[in-house]
N, CA and C atoms as an extended XYZ file, in Angstrom:
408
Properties=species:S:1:pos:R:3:atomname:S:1:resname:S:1:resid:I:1 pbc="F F F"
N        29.039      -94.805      -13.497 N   UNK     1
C        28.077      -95.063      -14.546 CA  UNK     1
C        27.276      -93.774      -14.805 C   UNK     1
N        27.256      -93.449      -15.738 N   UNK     2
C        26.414      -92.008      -16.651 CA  UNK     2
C        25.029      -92.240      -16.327 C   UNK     2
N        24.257      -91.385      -16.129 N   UNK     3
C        22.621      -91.481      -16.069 CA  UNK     3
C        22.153      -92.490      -17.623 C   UNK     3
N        22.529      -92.070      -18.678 N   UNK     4
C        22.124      -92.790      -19.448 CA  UNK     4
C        22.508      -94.449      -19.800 C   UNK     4
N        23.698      -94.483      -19.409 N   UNK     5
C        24.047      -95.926      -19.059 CA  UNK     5
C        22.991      -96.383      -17.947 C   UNK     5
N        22.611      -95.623      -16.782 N   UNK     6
C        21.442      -96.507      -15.796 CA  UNK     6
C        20.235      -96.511      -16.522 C   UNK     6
N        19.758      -95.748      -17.372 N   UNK     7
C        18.453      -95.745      -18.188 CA  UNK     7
C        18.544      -96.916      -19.263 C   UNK     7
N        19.686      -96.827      -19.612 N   UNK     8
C        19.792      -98.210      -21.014 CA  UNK     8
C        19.668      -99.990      -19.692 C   UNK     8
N        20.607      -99.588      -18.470 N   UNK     9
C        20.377     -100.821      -17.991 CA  UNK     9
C        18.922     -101.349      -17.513 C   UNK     9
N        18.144     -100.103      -17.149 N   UNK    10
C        16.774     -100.160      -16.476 CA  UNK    10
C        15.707     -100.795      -18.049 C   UNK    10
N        16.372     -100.414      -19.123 N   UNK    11
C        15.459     -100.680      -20.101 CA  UNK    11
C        15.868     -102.318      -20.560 C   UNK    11
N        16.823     -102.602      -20.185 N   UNK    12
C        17.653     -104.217      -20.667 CA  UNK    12
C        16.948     -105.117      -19.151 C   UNK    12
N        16.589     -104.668      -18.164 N   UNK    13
C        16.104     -105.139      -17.575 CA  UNK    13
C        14.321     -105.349      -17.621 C   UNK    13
N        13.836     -104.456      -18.403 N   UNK    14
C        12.563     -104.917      -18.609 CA  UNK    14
C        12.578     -105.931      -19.643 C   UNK    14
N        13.502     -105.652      -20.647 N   UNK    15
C        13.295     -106.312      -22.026 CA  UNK    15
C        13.666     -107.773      -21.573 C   UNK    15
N        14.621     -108.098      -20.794 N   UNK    16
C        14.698     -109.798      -21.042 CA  UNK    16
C        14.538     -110.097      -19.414 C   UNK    16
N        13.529     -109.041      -18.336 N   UNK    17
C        12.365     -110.105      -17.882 CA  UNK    17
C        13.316     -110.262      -16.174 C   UNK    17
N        15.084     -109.741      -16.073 N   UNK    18
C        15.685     -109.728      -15.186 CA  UNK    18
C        14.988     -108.436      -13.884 C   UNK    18
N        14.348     -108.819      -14.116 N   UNK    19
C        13.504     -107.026      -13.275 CA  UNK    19
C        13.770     -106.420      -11.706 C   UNK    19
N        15.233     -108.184      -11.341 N   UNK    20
C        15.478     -107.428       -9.696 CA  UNK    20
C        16.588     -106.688       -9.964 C   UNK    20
N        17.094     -106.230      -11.271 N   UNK    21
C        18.185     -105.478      -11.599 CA  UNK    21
C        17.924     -104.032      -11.120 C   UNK    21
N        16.364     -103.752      -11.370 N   UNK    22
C        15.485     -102.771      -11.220 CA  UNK    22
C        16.276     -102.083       -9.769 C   UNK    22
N        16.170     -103.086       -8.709 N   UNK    23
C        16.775     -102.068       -7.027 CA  UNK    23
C        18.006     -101.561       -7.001 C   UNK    23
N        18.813     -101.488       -8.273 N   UNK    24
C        20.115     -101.439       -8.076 CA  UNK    24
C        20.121      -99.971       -9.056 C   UNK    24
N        19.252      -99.938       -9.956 N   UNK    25
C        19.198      -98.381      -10.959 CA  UNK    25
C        18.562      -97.283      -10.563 C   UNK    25
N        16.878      -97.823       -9.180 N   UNK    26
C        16.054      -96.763       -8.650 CA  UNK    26
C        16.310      -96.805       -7.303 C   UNK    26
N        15.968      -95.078       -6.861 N   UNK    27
C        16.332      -95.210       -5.493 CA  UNK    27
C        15.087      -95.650       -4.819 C   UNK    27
N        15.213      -95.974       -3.353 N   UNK    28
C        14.237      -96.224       -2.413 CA  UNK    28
C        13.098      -95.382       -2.462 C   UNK    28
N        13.774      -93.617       -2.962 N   UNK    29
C        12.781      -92.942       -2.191 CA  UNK    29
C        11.936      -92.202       -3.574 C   UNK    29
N        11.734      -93.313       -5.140 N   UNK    30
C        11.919      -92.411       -6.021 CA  UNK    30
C        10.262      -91.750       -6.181 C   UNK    30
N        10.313      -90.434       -6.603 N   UNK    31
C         8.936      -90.032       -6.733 CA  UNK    31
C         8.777      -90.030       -8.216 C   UNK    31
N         7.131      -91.404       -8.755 N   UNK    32
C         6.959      -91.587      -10.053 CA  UNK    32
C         5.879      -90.617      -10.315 C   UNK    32
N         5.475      -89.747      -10.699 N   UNK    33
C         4.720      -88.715      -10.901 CA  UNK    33
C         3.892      -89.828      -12.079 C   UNK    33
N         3.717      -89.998      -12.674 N   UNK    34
C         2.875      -90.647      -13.560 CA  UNK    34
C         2.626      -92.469      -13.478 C   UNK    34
N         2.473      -92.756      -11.960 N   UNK    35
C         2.580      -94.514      -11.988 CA  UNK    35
C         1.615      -94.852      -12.492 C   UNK    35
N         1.718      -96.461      -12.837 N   UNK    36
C         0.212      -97.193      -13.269 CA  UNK    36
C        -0.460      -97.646      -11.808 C   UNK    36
N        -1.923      -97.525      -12.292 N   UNK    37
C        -3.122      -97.366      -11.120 CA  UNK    37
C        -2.747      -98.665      -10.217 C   UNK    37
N        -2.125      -99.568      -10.225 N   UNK    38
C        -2.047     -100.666       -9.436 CA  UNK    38
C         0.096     -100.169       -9.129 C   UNK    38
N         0.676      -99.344       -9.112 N   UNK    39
C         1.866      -99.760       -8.982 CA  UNK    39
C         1.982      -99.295       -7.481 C   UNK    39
N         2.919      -99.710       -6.734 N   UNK    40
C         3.409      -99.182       -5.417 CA  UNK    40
C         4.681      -98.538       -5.504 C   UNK    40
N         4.923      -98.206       -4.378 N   UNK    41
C         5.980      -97.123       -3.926 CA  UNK    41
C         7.642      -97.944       -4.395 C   UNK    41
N         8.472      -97.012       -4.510 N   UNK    42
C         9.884      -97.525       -4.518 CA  UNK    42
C        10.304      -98.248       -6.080 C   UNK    42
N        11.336      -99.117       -5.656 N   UNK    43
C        11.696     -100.360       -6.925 CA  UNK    43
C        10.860     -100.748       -6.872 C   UNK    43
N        10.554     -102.003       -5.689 N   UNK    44
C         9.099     -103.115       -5.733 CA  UNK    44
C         7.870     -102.539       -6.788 C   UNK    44
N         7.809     -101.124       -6.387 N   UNK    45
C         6.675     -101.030       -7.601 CA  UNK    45
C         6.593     -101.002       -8.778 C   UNK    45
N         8.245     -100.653       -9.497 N   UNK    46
C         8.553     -100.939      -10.950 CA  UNK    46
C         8.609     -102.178      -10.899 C   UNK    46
N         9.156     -103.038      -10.356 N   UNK    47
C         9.375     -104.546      -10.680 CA  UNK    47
C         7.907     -105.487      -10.672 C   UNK    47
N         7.047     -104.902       -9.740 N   UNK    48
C         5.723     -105.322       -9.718 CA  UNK    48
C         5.271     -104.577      -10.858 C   UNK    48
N         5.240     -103.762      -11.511 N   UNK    49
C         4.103     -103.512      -12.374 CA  UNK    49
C         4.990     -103.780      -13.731 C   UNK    49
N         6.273     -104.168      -13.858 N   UNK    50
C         7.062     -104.878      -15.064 CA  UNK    50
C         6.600     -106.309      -15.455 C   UNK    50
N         6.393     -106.662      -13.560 N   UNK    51
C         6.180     -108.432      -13.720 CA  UNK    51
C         4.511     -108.797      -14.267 C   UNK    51
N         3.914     -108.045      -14.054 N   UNK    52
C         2.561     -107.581      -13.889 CA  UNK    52
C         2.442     -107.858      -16.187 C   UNK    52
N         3.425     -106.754      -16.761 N   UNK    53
C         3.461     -106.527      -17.937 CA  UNK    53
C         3.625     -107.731      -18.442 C   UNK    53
N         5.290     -108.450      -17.942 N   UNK    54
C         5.619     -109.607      -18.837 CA  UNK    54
C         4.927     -110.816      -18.572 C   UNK    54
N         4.030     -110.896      -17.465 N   UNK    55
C         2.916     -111.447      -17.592 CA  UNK    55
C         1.683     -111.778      -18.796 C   UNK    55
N         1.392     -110.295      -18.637 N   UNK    56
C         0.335     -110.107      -19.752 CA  UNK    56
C         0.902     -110.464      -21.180 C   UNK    56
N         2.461     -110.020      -21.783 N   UNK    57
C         2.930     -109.753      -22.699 CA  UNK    57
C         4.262     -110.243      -22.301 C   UNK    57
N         4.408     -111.794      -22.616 N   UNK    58
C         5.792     -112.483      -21.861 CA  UNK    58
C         7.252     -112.225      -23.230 C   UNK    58
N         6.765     -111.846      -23.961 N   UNK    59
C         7.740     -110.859      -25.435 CA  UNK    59
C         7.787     -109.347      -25.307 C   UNK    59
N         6.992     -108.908      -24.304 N   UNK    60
C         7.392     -107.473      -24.337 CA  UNK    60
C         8.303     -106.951      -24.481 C   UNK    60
N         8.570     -105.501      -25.210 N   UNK    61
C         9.794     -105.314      -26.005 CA  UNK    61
C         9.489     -103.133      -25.718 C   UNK    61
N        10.709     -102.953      -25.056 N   UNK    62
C        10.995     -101.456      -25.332 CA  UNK    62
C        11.923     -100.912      -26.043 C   UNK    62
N        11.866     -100.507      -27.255 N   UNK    63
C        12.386     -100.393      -27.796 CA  UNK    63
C        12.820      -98.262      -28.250 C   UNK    63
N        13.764      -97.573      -27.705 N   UNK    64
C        14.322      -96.043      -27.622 CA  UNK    64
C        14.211      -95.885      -29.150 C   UNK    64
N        13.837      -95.067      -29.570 N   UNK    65
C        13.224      -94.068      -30.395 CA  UNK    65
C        14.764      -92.661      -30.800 C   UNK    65
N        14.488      -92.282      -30.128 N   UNK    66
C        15.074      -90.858      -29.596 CA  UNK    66
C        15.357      -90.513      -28.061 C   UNK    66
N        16.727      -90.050      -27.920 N   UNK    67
C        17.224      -89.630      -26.714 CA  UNK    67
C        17.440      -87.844      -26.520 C   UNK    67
N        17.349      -87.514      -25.175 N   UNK    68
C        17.807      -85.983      -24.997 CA  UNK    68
C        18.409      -86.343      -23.772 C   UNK    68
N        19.550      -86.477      -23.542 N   UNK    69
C        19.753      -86.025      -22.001 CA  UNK    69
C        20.557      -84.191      -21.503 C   UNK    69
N        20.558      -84.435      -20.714 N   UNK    70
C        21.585      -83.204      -19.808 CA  UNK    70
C        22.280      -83.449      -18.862 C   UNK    70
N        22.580      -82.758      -17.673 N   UNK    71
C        23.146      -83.387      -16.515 CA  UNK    71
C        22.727      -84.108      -15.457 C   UNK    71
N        21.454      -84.673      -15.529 N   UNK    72
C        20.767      -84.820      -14.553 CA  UNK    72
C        19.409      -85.244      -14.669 C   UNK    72
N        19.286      -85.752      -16.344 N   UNK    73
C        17.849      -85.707      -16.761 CA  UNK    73
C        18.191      -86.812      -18.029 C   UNK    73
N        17.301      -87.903      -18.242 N   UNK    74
C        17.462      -88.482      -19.640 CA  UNK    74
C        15.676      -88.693      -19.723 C   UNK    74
N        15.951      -88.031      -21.160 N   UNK    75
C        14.230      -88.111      -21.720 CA  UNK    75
C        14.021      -89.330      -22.781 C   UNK    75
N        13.657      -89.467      -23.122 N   UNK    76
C        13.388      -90.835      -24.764 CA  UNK    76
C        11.947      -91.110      -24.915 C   UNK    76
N        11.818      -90.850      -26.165 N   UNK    77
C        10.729      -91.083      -26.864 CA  UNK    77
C        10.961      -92.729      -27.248 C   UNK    77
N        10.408      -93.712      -27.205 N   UNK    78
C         9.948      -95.089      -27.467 CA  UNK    78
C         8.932      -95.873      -28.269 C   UNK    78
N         9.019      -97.006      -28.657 N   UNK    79
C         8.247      -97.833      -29.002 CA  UNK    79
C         7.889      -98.973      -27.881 C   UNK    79
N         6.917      -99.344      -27.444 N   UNK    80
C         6.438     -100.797      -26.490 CA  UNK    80
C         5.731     -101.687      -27.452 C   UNK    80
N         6.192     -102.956      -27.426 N   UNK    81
C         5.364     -103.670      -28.280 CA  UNK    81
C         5.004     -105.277      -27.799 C   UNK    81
N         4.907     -105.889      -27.855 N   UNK    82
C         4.312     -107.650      -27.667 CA  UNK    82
C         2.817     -107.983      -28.016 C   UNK    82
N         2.499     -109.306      -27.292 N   UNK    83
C         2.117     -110.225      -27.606 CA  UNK    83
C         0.974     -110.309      -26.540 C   UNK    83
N        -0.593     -110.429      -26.517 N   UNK    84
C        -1.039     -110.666      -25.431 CA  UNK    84
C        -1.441     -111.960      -25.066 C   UNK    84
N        -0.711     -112.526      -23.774 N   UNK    85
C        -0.914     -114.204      -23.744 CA  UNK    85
C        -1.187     -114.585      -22.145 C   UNK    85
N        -1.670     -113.012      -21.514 N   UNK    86
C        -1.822     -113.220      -20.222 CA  UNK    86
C        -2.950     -112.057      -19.721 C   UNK    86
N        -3.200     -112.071      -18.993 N   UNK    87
C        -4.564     -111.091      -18.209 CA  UNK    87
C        -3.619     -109.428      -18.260 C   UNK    87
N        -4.611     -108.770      -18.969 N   UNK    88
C        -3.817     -107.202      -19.048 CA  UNK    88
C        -5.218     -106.091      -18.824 C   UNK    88
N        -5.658     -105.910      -17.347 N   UNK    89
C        -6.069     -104.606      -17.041 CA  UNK    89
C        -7.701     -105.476      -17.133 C   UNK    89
N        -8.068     -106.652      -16.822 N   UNK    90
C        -8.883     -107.310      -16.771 CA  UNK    90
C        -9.813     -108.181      -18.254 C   UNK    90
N        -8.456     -107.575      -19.567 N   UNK    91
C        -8.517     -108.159      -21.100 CA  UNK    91
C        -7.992     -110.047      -20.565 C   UNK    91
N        -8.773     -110.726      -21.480 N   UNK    92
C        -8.576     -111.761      -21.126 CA  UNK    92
C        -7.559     -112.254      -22.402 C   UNK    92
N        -6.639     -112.853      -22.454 N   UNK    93
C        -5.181     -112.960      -23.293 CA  UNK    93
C        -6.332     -112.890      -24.924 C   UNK    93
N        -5.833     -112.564      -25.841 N   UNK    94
C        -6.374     -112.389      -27.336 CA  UNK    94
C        -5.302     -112.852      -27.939 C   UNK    94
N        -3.999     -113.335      -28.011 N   UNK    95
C        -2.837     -113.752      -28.795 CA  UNK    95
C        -2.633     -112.665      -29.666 C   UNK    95
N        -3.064     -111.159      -29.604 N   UNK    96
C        -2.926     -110.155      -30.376 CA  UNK    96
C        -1.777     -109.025      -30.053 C   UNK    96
N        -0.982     -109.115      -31.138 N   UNK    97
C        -0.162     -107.919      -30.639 CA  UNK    97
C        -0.277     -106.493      -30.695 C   UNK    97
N         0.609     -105.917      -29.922 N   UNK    98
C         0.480     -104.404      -30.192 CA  UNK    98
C         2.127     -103.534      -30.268 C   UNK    98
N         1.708     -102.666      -30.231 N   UNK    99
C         2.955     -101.488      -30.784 CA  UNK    99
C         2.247      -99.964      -30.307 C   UNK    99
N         3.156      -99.578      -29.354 N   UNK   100
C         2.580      -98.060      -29.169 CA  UNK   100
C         3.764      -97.178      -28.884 C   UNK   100
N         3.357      -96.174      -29.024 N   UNK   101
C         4.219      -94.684      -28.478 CA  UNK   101
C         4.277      -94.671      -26.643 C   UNK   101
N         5.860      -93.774      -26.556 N   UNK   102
C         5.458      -93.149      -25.184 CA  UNK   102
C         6.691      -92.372      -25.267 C   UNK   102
N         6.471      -91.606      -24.130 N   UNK   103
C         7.535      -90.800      -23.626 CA  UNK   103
C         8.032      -90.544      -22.324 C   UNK   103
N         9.472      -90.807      -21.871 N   UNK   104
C         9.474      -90.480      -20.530 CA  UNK   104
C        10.457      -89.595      -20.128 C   UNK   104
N        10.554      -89.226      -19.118 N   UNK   105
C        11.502      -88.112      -18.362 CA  UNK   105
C        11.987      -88.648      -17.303 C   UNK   105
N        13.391      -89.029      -16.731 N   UNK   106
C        13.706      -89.231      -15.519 CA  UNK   106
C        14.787      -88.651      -14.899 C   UNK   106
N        14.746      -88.208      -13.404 N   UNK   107
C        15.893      -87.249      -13.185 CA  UNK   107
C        16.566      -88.133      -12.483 C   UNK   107
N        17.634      -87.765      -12.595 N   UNK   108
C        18.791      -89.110      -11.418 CA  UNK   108
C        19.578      -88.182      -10.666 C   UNK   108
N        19.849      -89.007       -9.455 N   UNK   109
C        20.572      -88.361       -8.534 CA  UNK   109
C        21.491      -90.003       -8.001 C   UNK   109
N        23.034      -89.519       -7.811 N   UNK   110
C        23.868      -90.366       -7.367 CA  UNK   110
C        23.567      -91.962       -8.689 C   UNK   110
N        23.389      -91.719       -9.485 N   UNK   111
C        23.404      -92.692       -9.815 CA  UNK   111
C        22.262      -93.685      -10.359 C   UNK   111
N        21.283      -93.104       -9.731 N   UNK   112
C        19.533      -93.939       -9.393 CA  UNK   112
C        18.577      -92.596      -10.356 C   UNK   112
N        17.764      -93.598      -10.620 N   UNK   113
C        16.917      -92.665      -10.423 CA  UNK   113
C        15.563      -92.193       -9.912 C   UNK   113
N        15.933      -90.851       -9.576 N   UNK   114
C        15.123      -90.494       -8.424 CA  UNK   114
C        13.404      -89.834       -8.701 C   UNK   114
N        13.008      -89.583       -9.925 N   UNK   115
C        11.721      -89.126      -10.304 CA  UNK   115
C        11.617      -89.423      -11.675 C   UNK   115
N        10.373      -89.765      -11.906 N   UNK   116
C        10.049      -90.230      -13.287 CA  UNK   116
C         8.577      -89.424      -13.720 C   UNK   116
N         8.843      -89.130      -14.976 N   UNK   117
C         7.194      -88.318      -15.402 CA  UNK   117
C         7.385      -89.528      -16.599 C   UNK   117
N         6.164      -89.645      -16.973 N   UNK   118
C         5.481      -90.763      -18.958 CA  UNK   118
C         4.637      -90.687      -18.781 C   UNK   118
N         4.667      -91.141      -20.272 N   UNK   119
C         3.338      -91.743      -20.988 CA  UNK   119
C         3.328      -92.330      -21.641 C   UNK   119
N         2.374      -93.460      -21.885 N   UNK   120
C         2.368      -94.545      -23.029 CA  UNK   120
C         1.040      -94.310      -23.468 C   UNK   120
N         0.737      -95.172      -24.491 N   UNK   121
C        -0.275      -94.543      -25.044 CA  UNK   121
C        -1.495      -96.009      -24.809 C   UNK   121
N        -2.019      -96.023      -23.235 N   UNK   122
C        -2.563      -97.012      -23.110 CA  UNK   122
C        -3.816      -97.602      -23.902 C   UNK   122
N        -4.628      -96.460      -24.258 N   UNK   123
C        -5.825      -96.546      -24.998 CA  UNK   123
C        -5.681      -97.212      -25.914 C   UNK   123
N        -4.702      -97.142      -26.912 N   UNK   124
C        -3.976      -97.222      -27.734 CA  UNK   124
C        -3.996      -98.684      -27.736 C   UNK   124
N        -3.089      -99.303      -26.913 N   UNK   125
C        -2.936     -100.859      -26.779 CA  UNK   125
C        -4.416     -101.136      -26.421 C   UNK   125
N        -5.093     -101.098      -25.618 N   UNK   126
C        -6.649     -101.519      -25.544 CA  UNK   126
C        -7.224     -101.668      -26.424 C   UNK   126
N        -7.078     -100.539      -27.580 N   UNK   127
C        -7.759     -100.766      -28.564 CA  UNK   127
C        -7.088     -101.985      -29.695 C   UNK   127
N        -5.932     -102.444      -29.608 N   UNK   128
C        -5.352     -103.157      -30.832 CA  UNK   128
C        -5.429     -104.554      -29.873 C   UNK   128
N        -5.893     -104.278      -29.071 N   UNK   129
C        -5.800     -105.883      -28.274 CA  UNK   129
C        -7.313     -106.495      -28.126 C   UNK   129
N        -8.216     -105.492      -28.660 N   UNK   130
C       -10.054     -105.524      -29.045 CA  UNK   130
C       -10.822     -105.323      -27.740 C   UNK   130
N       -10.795     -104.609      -26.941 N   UNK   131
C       -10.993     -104.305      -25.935 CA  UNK   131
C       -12.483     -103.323      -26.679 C   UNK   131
N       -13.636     -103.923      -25.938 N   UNK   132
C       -14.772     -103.448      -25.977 CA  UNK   132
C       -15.164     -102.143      -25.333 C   UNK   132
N       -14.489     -102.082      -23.957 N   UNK   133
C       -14.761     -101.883      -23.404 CA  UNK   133
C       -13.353     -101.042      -22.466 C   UNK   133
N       -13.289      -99.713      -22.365 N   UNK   134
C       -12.122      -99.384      -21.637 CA  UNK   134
C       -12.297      -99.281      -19.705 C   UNK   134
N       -11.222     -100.075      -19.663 N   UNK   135
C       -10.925     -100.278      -17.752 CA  UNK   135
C       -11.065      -98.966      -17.221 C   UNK   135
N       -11.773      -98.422      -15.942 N   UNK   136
C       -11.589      -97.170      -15.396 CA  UNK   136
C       -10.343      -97.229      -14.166 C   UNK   136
C-alpha cells in the first residue's frame, strides 16, 4: 500500500466514524508535532481525539482539497466541516455548523505513519459555532 493510499484510508476512517482502523495506518511510536491539547501518545490518541470530534460533530466530514506527495511524505490542504450536537472544547452543542481550512504534513515509514505536523483553523470554528469566549 502507497503512503497515500494509508492517508486516504486514515481519512475514510475519520469520515464514517470506524476510528480503530486508525492502529493499523499509525505507528506505535508516531511523533505528532502539532497534537490537540487533550490528545495522547500513539494511535489511542488519534482515535481518542477523533472520538472526542465525532462526538461534538457526529457528521463530521474531511474533505482533501489538494495533494503533494514524494517518497516518504503526503501533504493536503483540506476542508473540515459538521454539525455541532455535542460538547466541543467546553461550547455547549449550538446545532450550528461549520467549515474550515487546514493543512497537514505526514511522513511514513513502512507503511504507517510515523510524524505528523497541521493545522486547522480552530479559532475559526469557535467563532462560527458563537463562542463568546475562546478556550485557553
Amino acid at each position: 500500500m502507497t503512503n497515500l493510499e494509508v492517508q486516504k484510508q486514515f481519512g475514510e476512517a475519520v469520515n464514517t466514524g470506524q476510528l480503530e482502523k486508525i492502529r493499523d495506518l499509525v505507528a506505535q511510536d508516531v511523533k505528532d508535532h502539532d497534537p490537540a491539547p487533550m490528545q495522547g501518545p500513539g494511535p489511542q490518541g488519534f482515535i481518542d481525539f477523533f472520538s472526542m470530534m465525532r462526538s461534538a460533530f457526529p457528521d463530521l466530514h474531511i474533505e482533501v482539497k489538494h495533494v503533494v506527495t514524494d517518497a516518504d511524505n503526503v501533504t493536503f490542504a483540506y476542508t473540515v466541516s459538521g454539525t455541532h450536537q455535542g460538547e466541543f472544547m467546553g461550547l455547549a452543542p449550538t446545532g450550528k455548523q461549520f467549515s474550515a481550512r487546514g493543512v497537514q504534513i505526514g511522513r511514513f515509514e513502512n507503511g504507517k505513519l510515523k510524524e505528523r505536523w497541521g493545522s486547522s483553523d480552530e479559532l475559526g470554528i469557535l467563532k462560527q459555532l458563537g463562542a463568546e469566549r475562546i478556550p485557553q
